[in-house]
Amino acid sequence: MTDTICKKKKRKTNWGKIGFMTTMFIVPVLNFLIFYVYVNFDSILLSFQNAKGDFTFENFLWVFREFAGKNAVDDHLKEALLNTLLIFANSFVVVRIITLFMAYFFYKKIIGYGFFRVLFYLPNILSAVVMVSIYDGFIGPSGPIYQILERLTGVQYEFLYDSRYAMKALLVYQLWVAFGTETIMLASAMARIPVEVMEASVIDGVSPWVEFSRIIFPLIWPTLSTLMITGLAWILNSDVNVLLFTQGKYGTYTISYWMYEQVFVFKSLWHASAFGQLCTIALIPIVWLGKALLERIGSDVTY
């Protein structure tokens, strides 16, 4: 009698675990099937269709004409590509170098590091709308920077509304908001370095620069290279909230905003899908070559 009751309880416990695990897995699986498999499959089909649903290669030809500036309605794709690559270079090189040094600053726990860690991570907590409003408030016509420059030079610098300065102003905004998750990840990678290694460097009397470049940098290379490879995969998604700032005006078109405009303004899902397929084809060798190059530069480190 007792054995029978125990077996029933065991069956109930097993079914409870199965139900719990199923519930935990079903959401990410459905998310993957709907928002990745279905969306990408549908995008491929759309790239080979026209508005009537007929099979065609015209969408790809339209994209090439767009690059050549031969489309009468919209010829911003070349500008968008150049701006996107500029934003990517700013993020991939300038921001990453500053991020490395900031992570080292946090790792060494220099005076004030706690305050600056919160300060630099703040843009990742606040919404993009709030950050754009703050930045626009600083450099806009009613902002302190605008007022100071006008009094000093007598010139009205409308940074976000002048094609000479708009893109530069957005790059500065990127420098302001780019520090956050990556800084914490690199600082965490530095924190994993064995204490014995760092104590040995102190005993040897190495300078901070040698410590950073010869000891810390090689040891965190696997983390850094992974972040760089991920960054390469997002080259054409590089953006600085152009939709909220300028809506592509004053020479600030980006690929992301161009895609948004194709879908929501021109209702041209077919052209956007065709361009997406071409981007995928172009990015595969870039990411592969980048990964191979980064693996040759550094090596995996275990400790």
Short mmCIF file of C-alpha atoms in Angstrom, two decimals, residues 65-272:
data_model
loop_
_atom_site.label_atom_id
_atom_site.label_comp_id
_atom_site.label_asym_id
_atom_site.label_seq_id
_atom_site.Cartn_x
_atom_site.Cartn_y
_atom_site.Cartn_z
CA ARG A 65 19.84 51.33 -59.57
CA GLU A 66 19.40 52.91 -56.17
CA PHE A 67 23.13 52.62 -55.54
CA ALA A 68 23.79 54.21 -58.91
CA GLY A 69 21.39 57.08 -58.11
CA LYS A 70 19.16 56.33 -61.07
CA ASN A 71 15.86 55.96 -59.22
CA ALA A 72 13.67 59.03 -59.55
CA VAL A 73 11.76 58.67 -56.26
CA ASP A 74 14.49 57.82 -53.80
CA ASP A 75 18.27 57.93 -54.24
CA HIS A 76 19.57 58.00 -50.66
CA LEU A 77 20.97 54.49 -50.43
CA LYS A 78 24.57 55.40 -51.26
CA GLU A 79 24.51 58.21 -48.69
CA ALA A 80 22.96 55.83 -46.16
CA LEU A 81 25.68 53.22 -46.74
CA LEU A 82 28.52 55.73 -46.33
CA ASN A 83 27.02 57.19 -43.14
CA THR A 84 26.42 53.72 -41.72
CA LEU A 85 30.03 52.71 -42.35
CA LEU A 86 31.19 55.95 -40.72
CA ILE A 87 29.06 55.26 -37.64
CA PHE A 88 30.35 51.68 -37.53
CA ALA A 89 33.98 52.82 -37.74
CA ASN A 90 33.39 55.31 -34.95
CA SER A 91 31.89 52.56 -32.79
CA PHE A 92 34.28 49.78 -33.76
CA VAL A 93 37.50 51.78 -33.35
CA VAL A 94 37.10 55.00 -31.36
CA VAL A 95 34.40 53.87 -28.92
CA ARG A 96 36.04 50.48 -28.36
CA ILE A 97 39.43 52.02 -27.55
CA ILE A 98 37.86 54.38 -25.02
CA THR A 99 35.76 51.48 -23.66
CA LEU A 100 38.91 49.43 -23.05
CA PHE A 101 40.53 52.18 -21.04
CA MET A 102 37.33 52.87 -19.11
CA ALA A 103 37.06 49.15 -18.26
CA TYR A 104 40.66 49.25 -17.01
CA PHE A 105 39.80 52.35 -14.96
CA PHE A 106 36.90 50.47 -13.33
CA TYR A 107 39.01 47.34 -12.82
CA LYS A 108 41.75 49.24 -11.00
CA LYS A 109 39.08 50.90 -8.81
CA ILE A 110 40.60 54.32 -9.12
CA ILE A 111 38.98 57.02 -6.96
CA GLY A 112 35.51 57.84 -8.27
CA TYR A 113 35.19 54.68 -10.35
CA GLY A 114 31.81 53.82 -8.81
CA PHE A 115 30.31 57.17 -9.76
CA PHE A 116 31.64 57.01 -13.31
CA ARG A 117 30.48 53.42 -13.73
CA VAL A 118 26.91 54.50 -13.02
CA LEU A 119 27.32 57.64 -15.12
CA PHE A 120 28.53 55.78 -18.21
CA TYR A 121 25.94 53.02 -17.85
CA LEU A 122 23.07 55.49 -17.40
CA PRO A 123 22.37 55.90 -21.16
CA ASN A 124 21.67 52.16 -21.32
CA ILE A 125 19.05 52.45 -18.58
CA LEU A 126 17.20 55.49 -19.89
CA SER A 127 15.12 55.24 -23.05
CA ALA A 128 16.45 56.50 -26.37
CA VAL A 129 13.76 59.19 -26.44
CA VAL A 130 15.01 60.60 -23.13
CA MET A 131 18.66 60.55 -24.21
CA VAL A 132 17.85 62.22 -27.53
CA SER A 133 15.85 64.91 -25.73
CA ILE A 134 18.72 65.58 -23.29
CA TYR A 135 21.30 65.80 -26.07
CA ASP A 136 19.09 68.01 -28.21
CA GLY A 137 18.53 70.20 -25.18
CA PHE A 138 22.29 70.68 -24.77
CA ILE A 139 23.21 71.51 -28.36
CA GLY A 140 19.86 72.83 -29.65
CA PRO A 141 18.99 76.52 -30.09
CA SER A 142 17.91 76.81 -26.46
CA GLY A 143 20.80 74.76 -25.07
CA PRO A 144 23.90 76.01 -23.22
CA ILE A 145 26.40 74.93 -25.88
CA TYR A 146 24.49 76.77 -28.60
CA GLN A 147 24.22 79.89 -26.43
CA ILE A 148 27.91 79.90 -25.45
CA LEU A 149 29.14 79.45 -29.02
CA GLU A 150 26.81 82.15 -30.29
CA ARG A 151 28.13 84.63 -27.72
CA LEU A 152 31.77 83.75 -28.38
CA THR A 153 31.65 83.64 -32.19
CA GLY A 154 28.49 85.47 -33.13
CA VAL A 155 27.52 82.49 -35.31
CA GLN A 156 24.41 80.39 -34.80
CA TYR A 157 25.54 76.75 -34.91
CA GLU A 158 22.41 74.70 -35.49
CA PHE A 159 24.25 71.41 -35.25
CA LEU A 160 21.33 69.09 -35.94
CA TYR A 161 19.79 71.25 -38.66
CA ASP A 162 22.82 71.99 -40.82
CA SER A 163 24.25 69.46 -43.25
CA ARG A 164 27.78 70.65 -42.37
CA TYR A 165 27.46 69.59 -38.73
CA ALA A 166 24.53 67.17 -38.39
CA MET A 167 26.45 63.93 -38.98
CA LYS A 168 29.33 65.07 -36.77
CA ALA A 169 26.87 65.94 -33.99
CA LEU A 170 25.39 62.43 -34.22
CA LEU A 171 28.85 60.87 -33.98
CA VAL A 172 29.50 62.86 -30.81
CA TYR A 173 26.16 61.61 -29.46
CA GLN A 174 27.31 58.06 -30.20
CA LEU A 175 30.47 58.64 -28.16
CA TRP A 176 28.30 59.84 -25.29
CA VAL A 177 25.86 56.92 -25.15
CA ALA A 178 28.01 54.02 -26.39
CA PHE A 179 29.60 53.12 -23.05
CA GLY A 180 27.68 50.61 -21.02
CA THR A 181 27.26 46.87 -21.36
CA GLU A 182 30.53 46.33 -23.24
CA THR A 183 32.48 48.28 -20.61
CA ILE A 184 31.05 46.10 -17.85
CA MET A 185 31.78 42.91 -19.81
CA LEU A 186 35.41 43.90 -20.36
CA ALA A 187 35.81 44.98 -16.73
CA SER A 188 34.35 41.61 -15.67
CA ALA A 189 36.83 39.81 -17.94
CA MET A 190 39.66 41.74 -16.27
CA ALA A 191 38.30 40.85 -12.83
CA ARG A 192 38.64 37.14 -13.72
CA ILE A 193 42.40 37.44 -14.17
CA PRO A 194 44.11 35.47 -11.37
CA VAL A 195 45.27 37.61 -8.48
CA GLU A 196 48.66 35.85 -8.55
CA VAL A 197 49.35 37.19 -12.04
CA MET A 198 48.65 40.77 -11.02
CA GLU A 199 50.63 40.42 -7.79
CA ALA A 200 53.61 39.17 -9.79
CA SER A 201 53.40 42.21 -12.06
CA VAL A 202 53.40 44.50 -9.02
CA ILE A 203 56.46 42.72 -7.58
CA ASP A 204 58.25 43.12 -10.93
CA GLY A 205 57.44 46.83 -10.83
CA VAL A 206 55.74 47.07 -14.22
CA SER A 207 54.16 50.36 -15.21
CA PRO A 208 50.36 50.70 -15.67
CA TRP A 209 50.80 50.85 -19.45
CA VAL A 210 52.88 47.65 -19.55
CA GLU A 211 50.42 45.98 -17.21
CA PHE A 212 47.55 46.91 -19.48
CA SER A 213 49.17 46.20 -22.85
CA ARG A 214 51.33 43.15 -22.03
CA ILE A 215 49.33 41.36 -19.35
CA ILE A 216 45.67 42.39 -19.22
CA PHE A 217 45.05 42.93 -22.93
CA PRO A 218 46.24 39.45 -24.03
CA LEU A 219 44.30 37.78 -21.21
CA ILE A 220 40.99 39.46 -22.10
CA TRP A 221 41.50 38.99 -25.84
CA PRO A 222 38.93 36.14 -26.16
CA THR A 223 36.21 38.38 -24.71
CA LEU A 224 37.29 41.38 -26.78
CA SER A 225 37.50 39.40 -30.03
CA THR A 226 34.03 37.96 -29.45
CA LEU A 227 32.64 41.47 -29.04
CA MET A 228 34.43 42.57 -32.20
CA ILE A 229 33.08 39.65 -34.24
CA THR A 230 29.58 40.42 -33.00
CA GLY A 231 30.13 44.04 -33.98
CA LEU A 232 31.14 43.01 -37.50
CA ALA A 233 27.85 41.14 -37.89
CA TRP A 234 26.00 44.40 -37.12
CA ILE A 235 27.87 46.67 -39.54
CA LEU A 236 24.82 47.60 -41.57
CA ASN A 237 22.65 48.06 -38.47
CA SER A 238 24.86 50.83 -37.11
CA ASP A 239 22.65 53.78 -36.25
CA VAL A 240 22.50 56.78 -33.92
CA ASN A 241 18.74 57.28 -33.51
CA VAL A 242 18.42 59.15 -36.80
CA LEU A 243 14.67 58.61 -36.70
CA LEU A 244 14.40 60.62 -33.49
CA PHE A 245 16.98 63.26 -34.38
CA THR A 246 16.76 64.27 -38.04
CA GLN A 247 14.57 61.75 -39.92
CA GLY A 248 17.40 61.37 -42.44
CA LYS A 249 17.61 65.09 -43.27
CA TYR A 250 20.80 67.16 -43.55
CA GLY A 251 22.89 64.29 -44.88
CA THR A 252 22.20 61.86 -42.03
CA TYR A 253 20.60 58.93 -43.83
CA THR A 254 21.62 55.52 -42.49
CA ILE A 255 20.79 52.02 -43.66
CA SER A 256 18.50 51.46 -40.69
CA TYR A 257 16.53 54.63 -41.39
CA TRP A 258 16.48 53.88 -45.11
CA MET A 259 14.94 50.48 -44.38
CA TYR A 260 12.42 52.07 -42.03
CA GLU A 261 11.47 54.56 -44.74
CA GLN A 262 11.07 51.84 -47.37
CA VAL A 263 8.73 49.84 -45.15
CA PHE A 264 6.70 52.49 -43.33
CA VAL A 265 6.80 55.49 -45.68
CA PHE A 266 6.97 54.03 -49.20
CA LYS A 267 5.31 50.70 -48.21
CA SER A 268 7.92 48.92 -50.33
CA LEU A 269 8.44 45.66 -48.48
CA TRP A 270 9.79 44.00 -51.61
CA HIS A 271 12.68 46.43 -52.11
CA ALA A 272 13.59 46.31 -48.42
#
